[in-house]
Coordinates of N, CA and C in Angstrom, one line a residue:
M862 N 0.8 -1.2 0.0 CA 0.0 0.0 0.0 C 0.9 1.2 0.0
F863 N 0.6 2.2 -0.8 CA 1.3 3.4 -0.9 C 0.5 4.6 -0.5
L864 N 1.1 5.5 0.3 CA 0.4 6.7 0.7 C 1.0 7.8 0.0
C865 N 0.3 8.6 -0.7 CA 0.8 9.7 -1.5 C 0.3 11.0 -0.9
T866 N 1.2 11.8 -0.5 CA 0.8 13.2 -0.1 C 1.3 14.1 -1.1
C867 N 0.5 14.9 -1.7 CA 0.9 15.8 -2.7 C 0.9 17.2 -2.2
T868 N 1.9 18.0 -2.4 CA 1.9 19.4 -2.1 C 2.4 20.2 -3.3
S869 N 2.0 21.4 -3.4 CA 2.3 22.2 -4.5 C 3.7 22.9 -4.2
A870 N 4.4 23.0 -5.2 CA 5.7 23.8 -5.2 C 5.7 24.8 -6.3
Y871 N 5.7 26.1 -6.0 CA 5.5 27.1 -7.0 C 6.8 27.4 -7.6
A872 N 7.9 27.3 -6.9 CA 9.3 27.5 -7.5 C 9.4 28.7 -8.4
G873 N 8.8 29.8 -8.1 CA 9.0 31.0 -8.9 C 8.2 31.0 -10.2
L874 N 7.2 30.2 -10.3 CA 6.3 30.3 -11.5 C 5.3 31.4 -11.3
N875 N 5.4 32.4 -12.1 CA 4.5 33.6 -12.1 C 4.5 34.4 -10.8
N876 N 5.4 34.0 -9.8 CA 5.6 34.8 -8.6 C 7.1 34.8 -8.3
F877 N 7.6 35.8 -7.7 CA 9.0 35.8 -7.3 C 9.2 34.9 -6.1
S878 N 10.3 34.1 -6.1 CA 10.6 33.3 -5.0 C 12.1 33.4 -4.8
P879 N 12.6 33.2 -3.5 CA 14.0 33.3 -3.2 C 14.8 32.3 -4.0
L880 N 16.0 32.7 -4.5 CA 16.8 31.8 -5.3 C 18.2 31.6 -4.5
I881 N 18.9 32.7 -4.2 CA 20.2 32.5 -3.6 C 20.5 33.8 -2.9
Y882 N 21.4 33.7 -1.9 CA 21.9 34.9 -1.2 C 23.4 35.1 -1.6
I883 N 23.7 36.3 -1.9 CA 25.1 36.8 -2.1 C 25.4 37.7 -1.0
D884 N 26.1 37.3 0.0 CA 26.3 38.0 1.3 C 24.9 38.4 1.8
E885 N 24.6 39.7 2.0 CA 23.2 40.1 2.5 C 22.2 40.3 1.4
W886 N 22.7 40.3 0.1 CA 21.8 40.5 -1.0 C 21.0 39.2 -1.4
L887 N 19.7 39.4 -1.5 CA 18.8 38.3 -1.8 C 18.5 38.4 -3.3
I888 N 18.7 37.3 -4.0 CA 18.4 37.2 -5.4 C 17.1 36.4 -5.5
E889 N 16.1 37.0 -6.2 CA 14.8 36.3 -6.3 C 14.5 36.1 -7.8
R890 N 13.7 35.1 -8.1 CA 13.5 34.7 -9.6 C 12.0 34.4 -9.8
K891 N 11.5 34.8 -11.0 CA 10.2 34.5 -11.4 C 10.2 34.1 -12.8
V892 N 9.5 32.9 -13.1 CA 9.4 32.5 -14.5 C 7.9 32.8 -14.9
D893 N 7.8 33.8 -15.8 CA 6.5 34.3 -16.2 C 6.0 33.4 -17.3
L894 N 5.1 32.5 -17.0 CA 4.6 31.6 -18.0 C 3.7 32.3 -19.1
D895 N 3.1 33.4 -18.8 CA 2.3 34.1 -19.8 C 3.2 34.8 -20.8
E896 N 4.3 35.4 -20.4 CA 5.2 36.2 -21.2 C 6.3 35.3 -21.7
D897 N 6.5 34.1 -21.2 CA 7.5 33.2 -21.5 C 8.9 33.8 -21.3
E898 N 9.1 34.4 -20.1 CA 10.4 35.0 -19.8 C 10.8 34.8 -18.3
V899 N 12.1 34.9 -18.1 CA 12.6 34.8 -16.7 C 13.0 36.2 -16.2
Q900 N 12.5 36.5 -15.0 CA 12.8 37.8 -14.4 C 13.5 37.5 -13.1
C901 N 14.6 38.3 -12.8 CA 15.3 38.2 -11.6 C 15.5 39.6 -11.0
R902 N 15.6 39.6 -9.7 CA 15.8 40.9 -9.0 C 16.7 40.6 -7.7
A903 N 17.3 41.7 -7.3 CA 18.2 41.7 -6.1 C 17.9 42.8 -5.1
S904 N 17.9 42.5 -3.8 CA 17.6 43.5 -2.8 C 18.3 43.0 -1.5
I905 N 18.3 44.0 -0.6 CA 18.8 43.7 0.8 C 17.6 43.7 1.7
P906 N 17.1 42.5 2.0 CA 15.8 42.5 2.8 C 15.9 43.0 4.2
A907 N 17.0 43.2 4.8 CA 17.1 43.7 6.2 C 16.5 45.0 6.4
N908 N 16.4 45.8 5.4 CA 15.9 47.2 5.5 C 14.4 47.4 5.5
A909 N 13.7 46.4 4.9 CA 12.2 46.5 4.8 C 11.7 45.2 4.3
T910 N 10.4 45.0 4.6 CA 9.7 43.7 4.2 C 9.2 43.8 2.8
W911 N 8.9 45.0 2.3 CA 8.4 45.2 0.9 C 9.5 45.5 0.0
F912 N 9.6 44.8 -1.2 CA 10.7 45.0 -2.1 C 10.9 46.4 -2.5
G913 N 9.9 47.2 -2.8 CA 10.0 48.6 -3.2 C 10.6 49.5 -2.2
A914 N 10.7 49.1 -0.9 CA 11.2 49.9 0.1 C 12.7 49.5 0.5
R915 N 13.2 48.6 -0.2 CA 14.6 48.1 0.1 C 15.6 48.7 -0.8
I916 N 16.9 48.6 -0.3 CA 18.0 48.9 -1.2 C 18.0 47.7 -2.3
R917 N 18.1 48.1 -3.5 CA 17.9 47.1 -4.6 C 18.6 47.5 -5.9
L918 N 18.7 46.5 -6.8 CA 19.1 46.8 -8.1 C 17.9 46.7 -9.0
G919 N 17.8 47.7 -9.9 CA 16.6 47.8 -10.8 C 16.8 46.8 -12.0
S920 N 15.8 46.9 -12.9 CA 15.8 45.9 -14.0 C 17.0 46.1 -15.0
E921 N 17.6 47.3 -14.9 CA 18.8 47.5 -15.7 C 20.1 47.5 -14.9
N922 N 20.0 46.9 -13.7 CA 21.1 46.8 -12.7 C 21.5 48.1 -12.1
E923 N 20.6 49.1 -12.2 CA 20.9 50.4 -11.5 C 20.6 50.3 -10.0
F924 N 21.5 51.0 -9.3 CA 21.4 51.0 -7.8 C 20.3 51.9 -7.4
I925 N 19.3 51.4 -6.5 CA 18.2 52.2 -6.0 C 18.2 52.1 -4.5
K926 N 18.2 53.3 -3.9 CA 18.2 53.3 -2.4 C 17.1 54.3 -1.9
P927 N 16.2 53.9 -1.2 CA 15.2 54.8 -0.6 C 15.9 55.8 0.3
L928 N 15.5 57.1 0.3 CA 16.2 58.2 1.0 C 16.3 57.9 2.5
W929 N 15.4 57.2 3.1 CA 15.4 57.1 4.6 C 16.3 56.0 5.1
I930 N 16.9 55.2 4.2 CA 17.7 54.1 4.6 C 19.2 54.5 4.7
K931 N 19.8 54.3 5.8 CA 21.2 54.5 6.0 C 22.0 53.3 5.5
L932 N 23.1 53.5 4.9 CA 23.9 52.4 4.4 C 25.1 52.1 5.3
K933 N 25.4 50.8 5.4 CA 26.7 50.4 6.0 C 27.7 50.4 4.8
E934 N 28.9 50.8 5.1 CA 29.9 50.9 4.1 C 30.1 49.6 3.3
D935 N 30.1 48.4 4.0 CA 30.3 47.2 3.4 C 29.2 46.7 2.4
E936 N 28.0 47.3 2.5 CA 26.9 46.9 1.6 C 27.1 47.5 0.2
L937 N 28.0 48.5 0.1 CA 28.2 49.1 -1.2 C 29.5 48.8 -1.9
L938 N 30.3 47.8 -1.4 CA 31.5 47.5 -2.0 C 31.4 47.2 -3.4
D939 N 32.2 47.8 -4.3 CA 32.1 47.5 -5.7 C 32.2 46.0 -6.1
L940 N 33.0 45.3 -5.4 CA 33.2 43.9 -5.7 C 32.0 43.1 -5.3
K941 N 31.3 43.5 -4.2 CA 30.1 42.8 -3.8 C 29.0 43.1 -4.8
I942 N 28.8 44.3 -5.2 CA 27.7 44.7 -6.2 C 28.0 44.0 -7.6
S943 N 29.3 44.0 -7.9 CA 29.7 43.3 -9.2 C 29.3 41.8 -9.2
K944 N 29.5 41.2 -8.0 CA 29.1 39.8 -7.9 C 27.6 39.6 -8.0
V945 N 26.8 40.5 -7.4 CA 25.4 40.5 -7.5 C 24.9 40.7 -8.9
K946 N 25.5 41.6 -9.6 CA 25.1 41.9 -11.0 C 25.4 40.7 -11.9
E947 N 26.6 40.0 -11.6 CA 26.9 38.9 -12.4 C 25.9 37.7 -12.2
V948 N 25.5 37.5 -11.0 CA 24.6 36.5 -10.7 C 23.2 36.8 -11.3
L949 N 22.8 38.1 -11.3 CA 21.6 38.5 -11.9 C 21.6 38.2 -13.4
D950 N 22.7 38.5 -14.0 CA 22.8 38.3 -15.5 C 22.7 36.8 -15.8
D951 N 23.4 35.9 -14.9 CA 23.3 34.5 -15.1 C 21.8 34.0 -14.9
C952 N 21.2 34.6 -13.9 CA 19.8 34.2 -13.6 C 18.9 34.5 -14.7
R953 N 19.0 35.7 -15.3 CA 18.2 36.1 -16.4 C 18.4 35.4 -17.7
S954 N 19.5 34.7 -17.8 CA 20.0 34.1 -19.1 C 19.1 32.9 -19.6
G955 N 18.4 32.3 -18.7 CA 17.5 31.2 -19.2 C 16.9 30.4 -18.0
L956 N 16.3 29.3 -18.3 CA 15.6 28.6 -17.3 C 16.6 27.9 -16.3
L957 N 17.7 27.4 -16.8 CA 18.7 26.7 -16.0 C 19.6 27.7 -15.3
F958 N 19.7 27.6 -14.0 CA 20.6 28.5 -13.2 C 21.5 27.7 -12.4
L959 N 22.8 27.8 -12.6 CA 23.8 27.2 -11.8 C 24.7 28.3 -11.3
S960 N 24.9 28.4 -10.0 CA 25.7 29.5 -9.5 C 27.0 28.9 -8.9
D961 N 28.0 29.8 -9.0 CA 29.3 29.5 -8.5 C 29.4 30.0 -7.1
Y962 N 28.4 30.6 -6.5 CA 28.5 31.2 -5.2 C 27.8 30.4 -4.2

């Protein structure tokens, strides 16, 4: 006799879901089935619960910081942001994502 318990796993289909952390930066991914595209975004979740209120990188990898958020010096290291941008580019490149981090 087999007992099967089925649960749903959304895995970023039509909704953003966490993919990987690069230091304090969270990379999230969404596979849009309607538009047949992969979207990825990066933010520092420690500053706010809502994505739009966080320090983040925009769709063109531009740095966005709400005015009320104070930055720690290590959050803006060029090397760290370069790593995050590299992972975002890899994430957006297709359905298969394999990270070196």
